[in-house]
Every structure is written in structure tokens, then in C-alpha cells.
């Protein structure tokens, strides 16, 4: 930085704006040597002679939106013999994800998990974080993704089952 000593001595980092020159970038991809320039946000009279580093690597991609149905992964579910369970429900049932097209394309499924260590005797709901997986079952990093929800509820319905004797009488039957 070059200018009057009184002026440049008080410059703070948040008063300088760094801009990437995107001239010529028209398609998606990674660009290794994008030129950087700097200016004073307050418009004061000094000159920024150089920036280190003077270039940056940037990634350009299309912003896309895609919805994924939520799937459940339940471990350790035990139901005693005198109880029954029906299909697990997930609420909400889907997540909308906005992000770079290349990152969205990696996502194979969105999963909420629940783990139980004792038998269930009543309907149980568990709140779980949504985890994104690729087709190889590796977790997908959500850092550049914006998810409409981060958690969902998994409800495991459990009902008591009991056998009752059926006793019947005939009515209006000739004797």
C-alpha cells in the first residue's frame, strides 16, 4: 500500500475489497490463475501496489435445485412378541437441495438414521440429522449445498397385539 503515512497507518482488513477478474470465464470448471485486484471500500486516496497471492483458484458451476426422498436406516429395532409394527414414516418425507450441479450430481440418496438399544413397546419418534450419500455409500460433503431441512423425524409405530377368544350365538335359528 502506498500513500500518506497517517492514512495508510489506520487501514483495517475489512476496509479493503478483493475482486476476482472473471473476464473470459463462460463455462463451468476450475480456473487456476484468476487475477485478483483490490480497492479501498471507503474510496480514500492511497494506492494498493500489489496483492499476495495475486491469483486464486476458483470453481464455477451451475446452481441447480433437486428434491430427494428421505430414506430411513434403522439399527437394533426389536419388537416383543406381543407387539406389532407397521411401516416407518419420515416427516418431512423429502429434502430440497440447492447447490453446484457437480455436487448435486454426486448425491445418490438422503438418509435419516435411528438406532435402538432396547425393545420398543410403544410408538417412538426419533429426530435425526440428514446425511447425503453417493452411489458408493460414501458421505457427501454438504459444505457447498443448501438443504431445505437439516433434520427429520423417524416414527416407528408399535401397537400391542392380543388374541381374544371369539364366542358367538346364533339368533333366530330353529331349535
JSON list of C-alpha atoms in Angstrom, two decimals:
[
{"chain": "A", "resi": 1, "resn": "UNK", "atom": "CA", "xyz": [0.00, 0.00, 0.00]},
{"chain": "A", "resi": 2, "resn": "UNK", "atom": "CA", "xyz": [1.34, 3.43, -0.91]},
{"chain": "A", "resi": 3, "resn": "UNK", "atom": "CA", "xyz": [0.02, 6.76, 0.36]},
{"chain": "A", "resi": 4, "resn": "UNK", "atom": "CA", "xyz": [0.17, 9.27, 3.21]},
{"chain": "A", "resi": 5, "resn": "UNK", "atom": "CA", "xyz": [1.54, 7.74, 6.41]},
{"chain": "A", "resi": 6, "resn": "UNK", "atom": "CA", "xyz": [-1.39, 8.99, 8.52]},
{"chain": "A", "resi": 7, "resn": "UNK", "atom": "CA", "xyz": [-3.87, 7.45, 6.09]},
{"chain": "A", "resi": 8, "resn": "UNK", "atom": "CA", "xyz": [-2.31, 4.05, 5.48]},
{"chain": "A", "resi": 9, "resn": "UNK", "atom": "CA", "xyz": [-1.37, 3.53, 9.15]},
{"chain": "A", "resi": 10, "resn": "UNK", "atom": "CA", "xyz": [-5.05, 3.14, 10.10]},
{"chain": "A", "resi": 11, "resn": "UNK", "atom": "CA", "xyz": [-6.21, 0.84, 7.29]},
{"chain": "A", "resi": 12, "resn": "UNK", "atom": "CA", "xyz": [-8.12, -2.21, 8.54]},
{"chain": "A", "resi": 13, "resn": "UNK", "atom": "CA", "xyz": [-8.50, -5.51, 6.67]},
{"chain": "A", "resi": 14, "resn": "UNK", "atom": "CA", "xyz": [-12.29, -5.15, 6.38]},
{"chain": "A", "resi": 15, "resn": "UNK", "atom": "CA", "xyz": [-11.85, -1.80, 4.55]},
{"chain": "A", "resi": 16, "resn": "UNK", "atom": "CA", "xyz": [-10.21, -3.42, 1.50]},
{"chain": "A", "resi": 17, "resn": "UNK", "atom": "CA", "xyz": [-12.25, -5.30, -1.09]},
{"chain": "A", "resi": 18, "resn": "UNK", "atom": "CA", "xyz": [-10.61, -8.06, -3.17]},
{"chain": "A", "resi": 19, "resn": "UNK", "atom": "CA", "xyz": [-12.24, -8.84, -6.54]},
{"chain": "A", "resi": 20, "resn": "UNK", "atom": "CA", "xyz": [-11.62, -11.73, -8.93]},
{"chain": "A", "resi": 21, "resn": "UNK", "atom": "CA", "xyz": [-11.46, -10.87, -12.65]},
{"chain": "A", "resi": 22, "resn": "UNK", "atom": "CA", "xyz": [-13.92, -13.28, -14.27]},
{"chain": "A", "resi": 23, "resn": "UNK", "atom": "CA", "xyz": [-13.38, -11.94, -17.80]},
{"chain": "A", "resi": 24, "resn": "UNK", "atom": "CA", "xyz": [-13.39, -14.81, -20.27]},
{"chain": "A", "resi": 25, "resn": "UNK", "atom": "CA", "xyz": [-14.95, -17.34, -17.91]},
{"chain": "A", "resi": 26, "resn": "UNK", "atom": "CA", "xyz": [-18.07, -18.57, -19.67]},
{"chain": "A", "resi": 27, "resn": "UNK", "atom": "CA", "xyz": [-18.38, -22.25, -18.74]},
{"chain": "A", "resi": 28, "resn": "UNK", "atom": "CA", "xyz": [-18.32, -24.45, -15.66]},
{"chain": "A", "resi": 29, "resn": "UNK", "atom": "CA", "xyz": [-14.95, -25.64, -14.45]},
{"chain": "A", "resi": 30, "resn": "UNK", "atom": "CA", "xyz": [-11.97, -24.93, -12.23]},
{"chain": "A", "resi": 31, "resn": "UNK", "atom": "CA", "xyz": [-9.81, -21.96, -13.16]},
{"chain": "A", "resi": 32, "resn": "UNK", "atom": "CA", "xyz": [-6.32, -21.95, -11.61]},
{"chain": "A", "resi": 33, "resn": "UNK", "atom": "CA", "xyz": [-4.94, -18.42, -12.19]},
{"chain": "A", "resi": 34, "resn": "UNK", "atom": "CA", "xyz": [-7.76, -15.92, -11.83]},
{"chain": "A", "resi": 35, "resn": "UNK", "atom": "CA", "xyz": [-6.29, -12.43, -11.36]},
{"chain": "A", "resi": 36, "resn": "UNK", "atom": "CA", "xyz": [-7.19, -10.58, -8.18]},
{"chain": "A", "resi": 37, "resn": "UNK", "atom": "CA", "xyz": [-7.49, -6.82, -7.74]},
{"chain": "A", "resi": 38, "resn": "UNK", "atom": "CA", "xyz": [-8.04, -4.69, -4.65]},
{"chain": "A", "resi": 39, "resn": "UNK", "atom": "CA", "xyz": [-9.67, -1.37, -3.83]},
{"chain": "A", "resi": 40, "resn": "UNK", "atom": "CA", "xyz": [-10.46, 0.69, -0.76]},
{"chain": "A", "resi": 41, "resn": "UNK", "atom": "CA", "xyz": [-14.15, 0.33, 0.12]},
{"chain": "A", "resi": 42, "resn": "UNK", "atom": "CA", "xyz": [-14.17, 3.87, 1.54]},
{"chain": "A", "resi": 43, "resn": "UNK", "atom": "CA", "xyz": [-12.64, 5.50, -1.56]},
{"chain": "A", "resi": 44, "resn": "UNK", "atom": "CA", "xyz": [-9.66, 7.07, 0.24]},
{"chain": "A", "resi": 45, "resn": "UNK", "atom": "CA", "xyz": [-6.60, 8.37, -1.62]},
{"chain": "A", "resi": 46, "resn": "UNK", "atom": "CA", "xyz": [-3.99, 5.62, -1.47]},
{"chain": "A", "resi": 47, "resn": "UNK", "atom": "CA", "xyz": [-2.72, 3.01, -3.91]},
{"chain": "A", "resi": 48, "resn": "UNK", "atom": "CA", "xyz": [-2.59, -0.72, -3.46]},
{"chain": "A", "resi": 49, "resn": "UNK", "atom": "CA", "xyz": [0.66, -1.68, -5.19]},
{"chain": "A", "resi": 50, "resn": "UNK", "atom": "CA", "xyz": [0.37, -5.47, -5.00]},
{"chain": "A", "resi": 51, "resn": "UNK", "atom": "CA", "xyz": [-1.69, -8.34, -3.62]},
{"chain": "A", "resi": 52, "resn": "UNK", "atom": "CA", "xyz": [-0.23, -11.59, -2.32]},
{"chain": "A", "resi": 53, "resn": "UNK", "atom": "CA", "xyz": [-1.25, -14.01, -3.63]},
{"chain": "A", "resi": 54, "resn": "UNK", "atom": "CA", "xyz": [-2.07, -12.17, -6.85]},
{"chain": "A", "resi": 55, "resn": "UNK", "atom": "CA", "xyz": [-4.16, -15.00, -8.30]},
{"chain": "A", "resi": 56, "resn": "UNK", "atom": "CA", "xyz": [-6.69, -17.51, -6.97]},
{"chain": "A", "resi": 57, "resn": "UNK", "atom": "CA", "xyz": [-8.14, -20.83, -7.99]},
{"chain": "A", "resi": 58, "resn": "UNK", "atom": "CA", "xyz": [-11.92, -20.69, -8.37]},
{"chain": "A", "resi": 59, "resn": "UNK", "atom": "CA", "xyz": [-14.58, -23.20, -9.29]},
{"chain": "A", "resi": 60, "resn": "UNK", "atom": "CA", "xyz": [-17.52, -22.12, -11.44]},
{"chain": "A", "resi": 61, "resn": "UNK", "atom": "CA", "xyz": [-20.63, -24.25, -11.74]},
{"chain": "A", "resi": 62, "resn": "UNK", "atom": "CA", "xyz": [-24.35, -24.00, -12.45]},
{"chain": "A", "resi": 63, "resn": "UNK", "atom": "CA", "xyz": [-26.64, -23.60, -9.46]},
{"chain": "A", "resi": 64, "resn": "UNK", "atom": "CA", "xyz": [-29.31, -26.33, -9.53]},
{"chain": "A", "resi": 65, "resn": "UNK", "atom": "CA", "xyz": [-32.17, -27.45, -7.31]},
{"chain": "A", "resi": 66, "resn": "UNK", "atom": "CA", "xyz": [-33.16, -31.07, -6.77]},
{"chain": "A", "resi": 67, "resn": "UNK", "atom": "CA", "xyz": [-35.52, -32.89, -4.41]},
{"chain": "A", "resi": 68, "resn": "UNK", "atom": "CA", "xyz": [-34.57, -36.17, -2.76]},
{"chain": "A", "resi": 69, "resn": "UNK", "atom": "CA", "xyz": [-36.97, -38.51, -0.92]},
{"chain": "A", "resi": 70, "resn": "UNK", "atom": "CA", "xyz": [-35.71, -39.31, 2.57]},
{"chain": "A", "resi": 71, "resn": "UNK", "atom": "CA", "xyz": [-34.83, -42.93, 3.31]},
{"chain": "A", "resi": 72, "resn": "UNK", "atom": "CA", "xyz": [-34.53, -44.45, 6.76]},
{"chain": "A", "resi": 73, "resn": "UNK", "atom": "CA", "xyz": [-31.73, -46.56, 8.19]},
{"chain": "A", "resi": 74, "resn": "UNK", "atom": "CA", "xyz": [-32.79, -48.22, 11.41]},
{"chain": "A", "resi": 75, "resn": "UNK", "atom": "CA", "xyz": [-30.48, -50.34, 13.55]},
{"chain": "A", "resi": 76, "resn": "UNK", "atom": "CA", "xyz": [-31.29, -52.51, 16.55]},
{"chain": "A", "resi": 77, "resn": "UNK", "atom": "CA", "xyz": [-35.08, -52.44, 16.13]},
{"chain": "A", "resi": 78, "resn": "UNK", "atom": "CA", "xyz": [-36.58, -55.10, 18.41]},
{"chain": "A", "resi": 79, "resn": "UNK", "atom": "CA", "xyz": [-40.31, -55.63, 18.94]},
{"chain": "A", "resi": 80, "resn": "UNK", "atom": "CA", "xyz": [-41.50, -58.07, 21.64]},
{"chain": "A", "resi": 81, "resn": "UNK", "atom": "CA", "xyz": [-43.78, -60.94, 20.51]},
{"chain": "A", "resi": 82, "resn": "UNK", "atom": "CA", "xyz": [-46.95, -59.37, 21.92]},
{"chain": "A", "resi": 83, "resn": "UNK", "atom": "CA", "xyz": [-46.44, -56.20, 19.82]},
{"chain": "A", "resi": 84, "resn": "UNK", "atom": "CA", "xyz": [-46.54, -55.43, 16.10]},
{"chain": "A", "resi": 85, "resn": "UNK", "atom": "CA", "xyz": [-45.09, -52.66, 14.00]},
{"chain": "A", "resi": 86, "resn": "UNK", "atom": "CA", "xyz": [-46.00, -51.23, 10.63]},
{"chain": "A", "resi": 87, "resn": "UNK", "atom": "CA", "xyz": [-44.12, -49.11, 8.10]},
{"chain": "A", "resi": 88, "resn": "UNK", "atom": "CA", "xyz": [-41.78, -46.46, 9.43]},
{"chain": "A", "resi": 89, "resn": "UNK", "atom": "CA", "xyz": [-42.74, -42.89, 8.48]},
{"chain": "A", "resi": 90, "resn": "UNK", "atom": "CA", "xyz": [-40.40, -39.98, 7.90]},
{"chain": "A", "resi": 91, "resn": "UNK", "atom": "CA", "xyz": [-41.55, -36.40, 8.33]},
{"chain": "A", "resi": 92, "resn": "UNK", "atom": "CA", "xyz": [-40.95, -34.40, 6.25]},
{"chain": "A", "resi": 93, "resn": "UNK", "atom": "CA", "xyz": [-40.57, -37.03, 3.57]},
{"chain": "A", "resi": 94, "resn": "UNK", "atom": "CA", "xyz": [-38.16, -35.18, 1.26]},
{"chain": "A", "resi": 95, "resn": "UNK", "atom": "CA", "xyz": [-35.40, -32.60, 1.23]},
{"chain": "A", "resi": 96, "resn": "UNK", "atom": "CA", "xyz": [-34.79, -29.94, -1.41]},
{"chain": "A", "resi": 97, "resn": "UNK", "atom": "CA", "xyz": [-31.11, -29.26, -2.06]},
{"chain": "A", "resi": 98, "resn": "UNK", "atom": "CA", "xyz": [-29.66, -26.26, -3.92]},
{"chain": "A", "resi": 99, "resn": "UNK", "atom": "CA", "xyz": [-26.02, -26.21, -4.93]},
{"chain": "A", "resi": 100, "resn": "UNK", "atom": "CA", "xyz": [-23.40, -26.62, -7.65]},
{"chain": "A", "resi": 101, "resn": "UNK", "atom": "CA", "xyz": [-24.52, -29.02, -10.37]},
{"chain": "A", "resi": 102, "resn": "UNK", "atom": "CA", "xyz": [-21.40, -31.21, -9.97]},
{"chain": "A", "resi": 103, "resn": "UNK", "atom": "CA", "xyz": [-22.01, -31.64, -6.23]},
{"chain": "A", "resi": 104, "resn": "UNK", "atom": "CA", "xyz": [-25.74, -32.33, -6.64]},
{"chain": "A", "resi": 105, "resn": "UNK", "atom": "CA", "xyz": [-24.93, -34.98, -9.29]},
{"chain": "A", "resi": 106, "resn": "UNK", "atom": "CA", "xyz": [-22.84, -36.89, -6.72]},
{"chain": "A", "resi": 107, "resn": "UNK", "atom": "CA", "xyz": [-25.83, -37.38, -4.39]},
{"chain": "A", "resi": 108, "resn": "UNK", "atom": "CA", "xyz": [-27.44, -40.80, -4.67]},
{"chain": "A", "resi": 109, "resn": "UNK", "atom": "CA", "xyz": [-29.70, -40.67, -1.60]},
{"chain": "A", "resi": 110, "resn": "UNK", "atom": "CA", "xyz": [-30.60, -38.73, 1.54]},
{"chain": "A", "resi": 111, "resn": "UNK", "atom": "CA", "xyz": [-30.82, -40.80, 4.73]},
{"chain": "A", "resi": 112, "resn": "UNK", "atom": "CA", "xyz": [-32.04, -40.31, 8.29]},
{"chain": "A", "resi": 113, "resn": "UNK", "atom": "CA", "xyz": [-30.91, -42.87, 10.87]},
{"chain": "A", "resi": 114, "resn": "UNK", "atom": "CA", "xyz": [-32.19, -44.23, 14.15]},
{"chain": "A", "resi": 115, "resn": "UNK", "atom": "CA", "xyz": [-30.59, -46.71, 16.49]},
{"chain": "A", "resi": 116, "resn": "UNK", "atom": "CA", "xyz": [-32.33, -48.57, 19.31]},
{"chain": "A", "resi": 117, "resn": "UNK", "atom": "CA", "xyz": [-30.70, -50.50, 22.12]},
{"chain": "A", "resi": 118, "resn": "UNK", "atom": "CA", "xyz": [-33.82, -51.89, 23.78]},
{"chain": "A", "resi": 119, "resn": "UNK", "atom": "CA", "xyz": [-37.11, -53.39, 22.57]},
{"chain": "A", "resi": 120, "resn": "UNK", "atom": "CA", "xyz": [-39.86, -50.90, 21.69]},
{"chain": "A", "resi": 121, "resn": "UNK", "atom": "CA", "xyz": [-43.27, -51.26, 23.35]},
{"chain": "A", "resi": 122, "resn": "UNK", "atom": "CA", "xyz": [-44.85, -48.04, 22.10]},
{"chain": "A", "resi": 123, "resn": "UNK", "atom": "CA", "xyz": [-44.70, -45.78, 19.06]},
{"chain": "A", "resi": 124, "resn": "UNK", "atom": "CA", "xyz": [-41.38, -43.94, 19.10]},
{"chain": "A", "resi": 125, "resn": "UNK", "atom": "CA", "xyz": [-40.24, -40.88, 17.18]},
{"chain": "A", "resi": 126, "resn": "UNK", "atom": "CA", "xyz": [-36.57, -40.02, 16.76]},
{"chain": "A", "resi": 127, "resn": "UNK", "atom": "CA", "xyz": [-35.21, -36.75, 15.29]},
{"chain": "A", "resi": 128, "resn": "UNK", "atom": "CA", "xyz": [-32.23, -37.43, 13.04]},
{"chain": "A", "resi": 129, "resn": "UNK", "atom": "CA", "xyz": [-29.76, -35.41, 11.00]},
{"chain": "A", "resi": 130, "resn": "UNK", "atom": "CA", "xyz": [-30.00, -35.88, 7.23]},
{"chain": "A", "resi": 131, "resn": "UNK", "atom": "CA", "xyz": [-26.86, -37.44, 5.73]},
{"chain": "A", "resi": 132, "resn": "UNK", "atom": "CA", "xyz": [-26.23, -37.43, 1.98]},
{"chain": "A", "resi": 133, "resn": "UNK", "atom": "CA", "xyz": [-24.59, -40.43, 0.31]},
{"chain": "A", "resi": 134, "resn": "UNK", "atom": "CA", "xyz": [-23.13, -41.12, -3.13]},
{"chain": "A", "resi": 135, "resn": "UNK", "atom": "CA", "xyz": [-23.68, -44.35, -5.05]},
{"chain": "A", "resi": 136, "resn": "UNK", "atom": "CA", "xyz": [-20.70, -45.97, -3.28]},
{"chain": "A", "resi": 137, "resn": "UNK", "atom": "CA", "xyz": [-22.26, -45.24, 0.17]},
{"chain": "A", "resi": 138, "resn": "UNK", "atom": "CA", "xyz": [-19.70, -42.54, 0.96]},
{"chain": "A", "resi": 139, "resn": "UNK", "atom": "CA", "xyz": [-21.00, -39.46, 2.76]},
{"chain": "A", "resi": 140, "resn": "UNK", "atom": "CA", "xyz": [-21.23, -36.38, 0.51]},
{"chain": "A", "resi": 141, "resn": "UNK", "atom": "CA", "xyz": [-19.80, -33.17, 1.98]},
{"chain": "A", "resi": 142, "resn": "UNK", "atom": "CA", "xyz": [-22.70, -30.68, 2.25]},
{"chain": "A", "resi": 143, "resn": "UNK", "atom": "CA", "xyz": [-20.43, -27.61, 2.63]},
{"chain": "A", "resi": 144, "resn": "UNK", "atom": "CA", "xyz": [-21.47, -26.02, -0.68]},
{"chain": "A", "resi": 145, "resn": "UNK", "atom": "CA", "xyz": [-25.08, -27.24, -0.50]},
{"chain": "A", "resi": 146, "resn": "UNK", "atom": "CA", "xyz": [-28.14, -25.50, 0.88]},
{"chain": "A", "resi": 147, "resn": "UNK", "atom": "CA", "xyz": [-30.64, -28.01, 2.25]},
{"chain": "A", "resi": 148, "resn": "UNK", "atom": "CA", "xyz": [-34.27, -27.02, 2.91]},
{"chain": "A", "resi": 149, "resn": "UNK", "atom": "CA", "xyz": [-34.15, -29.02, 6.16]},
{"chain": "A", "resi": 150, "resn": "UNK", "atom": "CA", "xyz": [-31.26, -30.46, 8.14]},
{"chain": "A", "resi": 151, "resn": "UNK", "atom": "CA", "xyz": [-33.19, -32.95, 10.28]},
{"chain": "A", "resi": 152, "resn": "UNK", "atom": "CA", "xyz": [-36.30, -35.14, 10.01]},
{"chain": "A", "resi": 153, "resn": "UNK", "atom": "CA", "xyz": [-38.41, -37.25, 12.36]},
{"chain": "A", "resi": 154, "resn": "UNK", "atom": "CA", "xyz": [-38.50, -41.03, 12.05]},
{"chain": "A", "resi": 155, "resn": "UNK", "atom": "CA", "xyz": [-41.66, -42.53, 13.56]},
{"chain": "A", "resi": 156, "resn": "UNK", "atom": "CA", "xyz": [-41.73, -46.25, 14.34]},
{"chain": "A", "resi": 157, "resn": "UNK", "atom": "CA", "xyz": [-45.36, -47.26, 15.04]},
{"chain": "A", "resi": 158, "resn": "UNK", "atom": "CA", "xyz": [-45.69, -50.02, 17.65]},
{"chain": "A", "resi": 159, "resn": "UNK", "atom": "CA", "xyz": [-49.05, -51.49, 18.67]},
{"chain": "A", "resi": 160, "resn": "UNK", "atom": "CA", "xyz": [-49.93, -54.08, 21.30]},
{"chain": "A", "resi": 161, "resn": "UNK", "atom": "CA", "xyz": [-51.28, -57.30, 19.87]},
{"chain": "A", "resi": 162, "resn": "UNK", "atom": "CA", "xyz": [-53.57, -59.62, 21.80]},
{"chain": "A", "resi": 163, "resn": "UNK", "atom": "CA", "xyz": [-55.54, -62.71, 20.88]},
{"chain": "A", "resi": 164, "resn": "UNK", "atom": "CA", "xyz": [-59.10, -62.75, 22.12]},
{"chain": "A", "resi": 165, "resn": "UNK", "atom": "CA", "xyz": [-61.46, -65.72, 22.07]},
{"chain": "A", "resi": 166, "resn": "UNK", "atom": "CA", "xyz": [-64.46, -65.32, 19.81]},
{"chain": "A", "resi": 167, "resn": "UNK", "atom": "CA", "xyz": [-67.73, -66.57, 21.27]},
{"chain": "A", "resi": 168, "resn": "UNK", "atom": "CA", "xyz": [-70.89, -66.37, 19.23]},
{"chain": "A", "resi": 169, "resn": "UNK", "atom": "CA", "xyz": [-74.50, -67.39, 19.50]},
{"chain": "A", "resi": 170, "resn": "UNK", "atom": "CA", "xyz": [-76.99, -67.97, 16.69]},
{"chain": "A", "resi": 171, "resn": "UNK", "atom": "CA", "xyz": [-80.08, -65.80, 16.70]},
{"chain": "A", "resi": 172, "resn": "UNK", "atom": "CA", "xyz": [-83.42, -66.78, 15.12]},
{"chain": "A", "resi": 173, "resn": "UNK", "atom": "CA", "xyz": [-82.32, -70.32, 14.47]},
{"chain": "A", "resi": 174, "resn": "UNK", "atom": "CA", "xyz": [-84.99, -73.06, 14.74]},
{"chain": "A", "resi": 175, "resn": "UNK", "atom": "CA", "xyz": [-84.43, -75.39, 17.60]}
]
